[in-house]
C-alpha cells in the first residue's frame, strides 16, 4: 500500500506524521511518499492534498505536470483527501478571487468554493466541530480557511459552519476546510484510511 | 455556530499559519503592482514595506513601518497572505498592522529599532509574528516571546547570501549538538545561550526549531534559494533580490521553481537560464560596521 502526499508546498510533514501515527495505531504498514514531481502519483493507492497556498499549489501542479495525474487517480476511484487549500483545488468552481488569479482547479468535486470564506489570519479560529462519522466533536483548526458555497447532488455535506460547508465528500474524495494534520486527534485520518481497506 | 465558540489567535493557529508557508517563497513588495507580479510568479505570501532593504540601505535615515495606505492597497490586490514589517519593540506599529488585517508581522532588524532593550511581547497579539535570528539562543528567545516563525537575519539588502548561510549553519549546528545531551548538559547550554530550558529540551527532542524556520537576508538568485533549502530552510524570503533584478517577473518565477526543485541540479540549470542578471548587490565584507543590520536586536 502506497499513500502519496503532494509536497509542492504547505504543511506536508504534518500530514506524513499524522498518517504514520494513525497507521501505527491500527497496526498497519504503508509506504508514504512525498510528491513534488510527475511520475509518482500513478503508483499511489491514495492521495493527500495538504494545506498551503492554493494559488501557488495550483500553478506548480500544472508546471510540474502533476494535475493530470491526480485526475487519473480520482477516475480510478482511489481515495483522495484535501485539507484547506486542498479543498479549493478539488473544487469545480471558484469565486471571483479564484477567477482573477487564474487559480487552477482540479475539478474533482461538484463544488463551488469561496477562497477566504472566513476572512484573514486574525479571523482564523479553532472550534469543536461535529461530524457524522464521529461520536464526539473534533477540535477543528481553520486557518484563512475556504468554504464550499454550494455543492451538487452527488456531494454529501458532512459539516457546516453557519451557511458555509466545511466538510464534504463525493465518492472517494474527501474535502475539509480545516487541518486535521495540526491536531493529535487521529480520527479524521482514520476515516480516510478506512476508505483504503 | 455561535461566535463565542470560536477561539482566535491561539498558539496552534499562529504556528499553523507559518506551517502553511513551508516550501514557499515570500517576496518583499512596495506597491500593489509588485504584489501582483509576486502572486503571479507563485509566491506564497508578500511582505509589504516602504522600500526594499537595498534602498533602505542606500537612503539611510530612520526606516519605519510602511504607509498603511500602501499596505491596505496591497491587501486589496492579492489573495495570498500579506505580511508587513514593524520596528523592533514598536508594539503600536504591530497593533496598527494587525488592525489593517496584515496576516503576519515581521519584527524586523531591517527597520530602525524603536526599543534597544525589549522586543515586542508577541503573545499579546492575535496575529502571528516572524522574527530574525543569527543563532539558536536568539531564535529561542524570540519563540519564548511568542514568535510563530523564525527566519535567518542574513544581511538584508546586500544580495550577498553568505550571512544567511552562516546563520542557518550556526542554528542547525547548535541543534545537532544538542542530540544525546543529558538534561544537566542542556541546562548549561540554556544558561550559556540565554534561552529557556524548556525550549532547549524541546528543540533537542525535535532536532529542529519548534516553529517554522525560513532563510532570509541576501538571497538573490534561484541558486541562492536552492542553497538555503539544501541547508535545511523550510522556505525562503526574498527581499531586494526580485525587484532589484534586471527582469523581476522572470526572476520571481525562477526562484519559486528553484525552491520546488532545490535538489535537482539539472532542473535548476534550466530554471536559471535566460532570466537576466540578478541584483548588483554589495559584498558583506565591504559594509562599514555601523551600517550592518543583523546586529540590531539581541
mmCIF file of N, CA, C and O in Angstrom, chain B residues 11 15 121-123 129 131-133 135-151 171 175 196 199 202-203 208-213:
data_model
loop_
_atom_site.group_PDB
_atom_site.id
_atom_site.type_symbol
_atom_site.label_atom_id
_atom_site.label_comp_id
_atom_site.label_asym_id
_atom_site.label_seq_id
_atom_site.Cartn_x
_atom_site.Cartn_y
_atom_site.Cartn_z
ATOM 1 N N UNK B 11 -1.953 29.630 19.989
ATOM 2 C CA UNK B 11 -0.596 29.266 19.549
ATOM 3 C C UNK B 11 -0.677 28.304 18.355
ATOM 4 O O UNK B 11 0.095 28.408 17.405
ATOM 5 N N UNK B 15 1.122 29.283 14.880
ATOM 6 C CA UNK B 15 2.187 28.417 14.333
ATOM 7 C C UNK B 15 1.692 27.673 13.102
ATOM 8 O O UNK B 15 2.467 27.399 12.181
ATOM 9 N N UNK B 121 6.209 41.980 23.073
ATOM 10 C CA UNK B 121 5.589 40.795 23.668
ATOM 11 C C UNK B 121 4.553 40.298 22.670
ATOM 12 O O UNK B 121 3.446 40.825 22.579
ATOM 13 N N UNK B 122 4.931 39.259 21.938
ATOM 14 C CA UNK B 122 4.122 38.827 20.800
ATOM 15 C C UNK B 122 2.962 37.921 21.208
ATOM 16 O O UNK B 122 2.056 37.673 20.410
ATOM 17 N N UNK B 123 2.974 37.472 22.471
ATOM 18 C CA UNK B 123 1.888 36.605 22.937
ATOM 19 C C UNK B 123 0.578 37.387 23.062
ATOM 20 O O UNK B 123 -0.496 36.811 23.042
ATOM 21 N N UNK B 129 3.711 36.374 14.487
ATOM 22 C CA UNK B 129 4.928 37.137 14.206
ATOM 23 C C UNK B 129 6.019 36.245 13.631
ATOM 24 O O UNK B 129 6.128 35.079 13.992
ATOM 25 N N UNK B 131 10.354 36.549 13.319
ATOM 26 C CA UNK B 131 11.492 37.349 13.790
ATOM 27 C C UNK B 131 12.787 36.773 13.236
ATOM 28 O O UNK B 131 12.887 35.570 12.987
ATOM 29 N N UNK B 132 13.787 37.626 13.107
ATOM 30 C CA UNK B 132 15.087 37.202 12.621
ATOM 31 C C UNK B 132 15.947 36.630 13.749
ATOM 32 O O UNK B 132 15.762 36.969 14.913
ATOM 33 N N UNK B 133 16.896 35.760 13.379
ATOM 34 C CA UNK B 133 17.832 35.211 14.358
ATOM 35 C C UNK B 133 19.145 34.851 13.681
ATOM 36 O O UNK B 133 19.166 34.524 12.496
ATOM 37 N N UNK B 135 21.463 32.906 15.669
ATOM 38 C CA UNK B 135 21.913 31.694 16.350
ATOM 39 C C UNK B 135 20.747 31.107 17.145
ATOM 40 O O UNK B 135 19.665 31.699 17.194
ATOM 41 N N UNK B 136 20.985 29.946 17.757
ATOM 42 C CA UNK B 136 19.889 29.237 18.428
ATOM 43 C C UNK B 136 19.335 30.030 19.608
ATOM 44 O O UNK B 136 18.122 30.090 19.810
ATOM 45 N N UNK B 137 20.219 30.663 20.387
ATOM 46 C CA UNK B 137 19.765 31.410 21.557
ATOM 47 C C UNK B 137 18.795 32.517 21.153
ATOM 48 O O UNK B 137 17.723 32.696 21.752
ATOM 49 N N UNK B 138 19.169 33.258 20.117
ATOM 50 C CA UNK B 138 18.324 34.358 19.641
ATOM 51 C C UNK B 138 16.974 33.810 19.140
ATOM 52 O O UNK B 138 15.913 34.364 19.447
ATOM 53 N N UNK B 139 17.013 32.708 18.400
ATOM 54 C CA UNK B 139 15.778 32.104 17.878
ATOM 55 C C UNK B 139 14.854 31.688 19.023
ATOM 56 O O UNK B 139 13.657 31.979 19.005
ATOM 57 N N UNK B 140 15.417 31.042 20.040
ATOM 58 C CA UNK B 140 14.576 30.541 21.137
ATOM 59 C C UNK B 140 14.062 31.684 22.013
ATOM 60 O O UNK B 140 12.957 31.604 22.560
ATOM 61 N N UNK B 141 14.841 32.776 22.129
ATOM 62 C CA UNK B 141 14.325 33.934 22.880
ATOM 63 C C UNK B 141 13.112 34.524 22.165
ATOM 64 O O UNK B 141 12.120 34.889 22.779
ATOM 65 N N UNK B 142 13.197 34.606 20.848
ATOM 66 C CA UNK B 142 12.063 35.151 20.074
ATOM 67 C C UNK B 142 10.837 34.223 20.185
ATOM 68 O O UNK B 142 9.715 34.691 20.320
ATOM 69 N N UNK B 143 11.077 32.906 20.134
ATOM 70 C CA UNK B 143 9.955 31.959 20.242
ATOM 71 C C UNK B 143 9.317 32.095 21.624
ATOM 72 O O UNK B 143 8.100 32.089 21.776
ATOM 73 N N UNK B 144 10.153 32.273 22.636
ATOM 74 C CA UNK B 144 9.660 32.449 24.004
ATOM 75 C C UNK B 144 8.808 33.710 24.138
ATOM 76 O O UNK B 144 7.869 33.762 24.933
ATOM 77 N N UNK B 145 9.121 34.725 23.339
ATOM 78 C CA UNK B 145 8.314 35.960 23.347
ATOM 79 C C UNK B 145 7.048 35.812 22.511
ATOM 80 O O UNK B 145 6.245 36.737 22.441
ATOM 81 N N UNK B 146 6.897 34.668 21.818
ATOM 82 C CA UNK B 146 5.672 34.407 21.067
ATOM 83 C C UNK B 146 5.827 34.367 19.558
ATOM 84 O O UNK B 146 4.819 34.293 18.846
ATOM 85 N N UNK B 147 7.047 34.430 19.044
ATOM 86 C CA UNK B 147 7.216 34.347 17.580
ATOM 87 C C UNK B 147 6.722 32.985 17.083
ATOM 88 O O UNK B 147 7.039 31.956 17.669
ATOM 89 N N UNK B 148 5.947 32.985 15.987
ATOM 90 C CA UNK B 148 5.395 31.754 15.419
ATOM 91 C C UNK B 148 6.256 31.240 14.274
ATOM 92 O O UNK B 148 5.992 30.183 13.707
ATOM 93 N N UNK B 149 7.273 32.033 13.925
ATOM 94 C CA UNK B 149 8.128 31.684 12.784
ATOM 95 C C UNK B 149 9.464 32.399 12.984
ATOM 96 O O UNK B 149 9.493 33.513 13.513
ATOM 97 N N UNK B 150 10.533 31.737 12.578
ATOM 98 C CA UNK B 150 11.877 32.333 12.653
ATOM 99 C C UNK B 150 12.433 32.404 11.235
ATOM 100 O O UNK B 150 12.104 31.584 10.378
ATOM 101 N N UNK B 151 13.245 33.416 10.986
ATOM 102 C CA UNK B 151 13.994 33.466 9.720
ATOM 103 C C UNK B 151 15.425 33.846 10.082
ATOM 104 O O UNK B 151 15.666 34.513 11.099
ATOM 105 N N UNK B 171 22.613 27.884 13.400
ATOM 106 C CA UNK B 171 21.413 27.387 14.097
ATOM 107 C C UNK B 171 21.328 25.861 13.974
ATOM 108 O O UNK B 171 21.128 25.148 14.962
ATOM 109 N N UNK B 175 21.647 22.969 16.963
ATOM 110 C CA UNK B 175 20.580 21.982 17.200
ATOM 111 C C UNK B 175 21.162 20.568 17.183
ATOM 112 O O UNK B 175 20.889 19.755 18.062
ATOM 113 N N UNK B 196 15.320 29.759 27.319
ATOM 114 C CA UNK B 196 14.596 28.961 28.312
ATOM 115 C C UNK B 196 14.908 27.474 28.152
ATOM 116 O O UNK B 196 14.930 26.965 27.032
ATOM 117 N N UNK B 199 12.509 25.213 26.079
ATOM 118 C CA UNK B 199 12.634 25.288 24.619
ATOM 119 C C UNK B 199 13.888 24.571 24.123
ATOM 120 O O UNK B 199 13.900 23.993 23.039
ATOM 121 N N UNK B 202 12.923 20.923 24.138
ATOM 122 C CA UNK B 202 12.002 20.634 23.028
ATOM 123 C C UNK B 202 12.764 20.592 21.692
ATOM 124 O O UNK B 202 12.548 19.697 20.862
ATOM 125 N N UNK B 203 13.670 21.551 21.515
ATOM 126 C CA UNK B 203 14.452 21.609 20.275
ATOM 127 C C UNK B 203 15.339 20.381 20.133
ATOM 128 O O UNK B 203 15.471 19.808 19.048
ATOM 129 N N UNK B 208 14.919 20.088 15.524
ATOM 130 C CA UNK B 208 14.658 21.234 14.659
ATOM 131 C C UNK B 208 14.050 22.316 15.557
ATOM 132 O O UNK B 208 13.682 22.045 16.696
ATOM 133 N N UNK B 209 13.934 23.531 15.058
ATOM 134 C CA UNK B 209 13.275 24.565 15.849
ATOM 135 C C UNK B 209 11.809 24.167 16.046
ATOM 136 O O UNK B 209 11.214 23.548 15.174
ATOM 137 N N UNK B 210 11.214 24.563 17.176
ATOM 138 C CA UNK B 210 9.804 24.223 17.406
ATOM 139 C C UNK B 210 8.840 24.985 16.492
ATOM 140 O O UNK B 210 7.649 24.708 16.497
ATOM 141 N N UNK B 211 9.321 25.951 15.740
ATOM 142 C CA UNK B 211 8.479 26.661 14.767
ATOM 143 C C UNK B 211 9.155 26.601 13.393
ATOM 144 O O UNK B 211 10.306 26.195 13.280
ATOM 145 N N UNK B 212 8.417 27.039 12.379
ATOM 146 C CA UNK B 212 8.932 27.055 11.014
ATOM 147 C C UNK B 212 10.138 27.995 10.925
ATOM 148 O O UNK B 212 10.168 29.055 11.542
ATOM 149 N N UNK B 213 11.154 27.575 10.147
ATOM 150 C CA UNK B 213 12.407 28.315 10.059
ATOM 151 C C UNK B 213 12.751 28.616 8.597
ATOM 152 O O UNK B 213 13.087 27.716 7.845
#
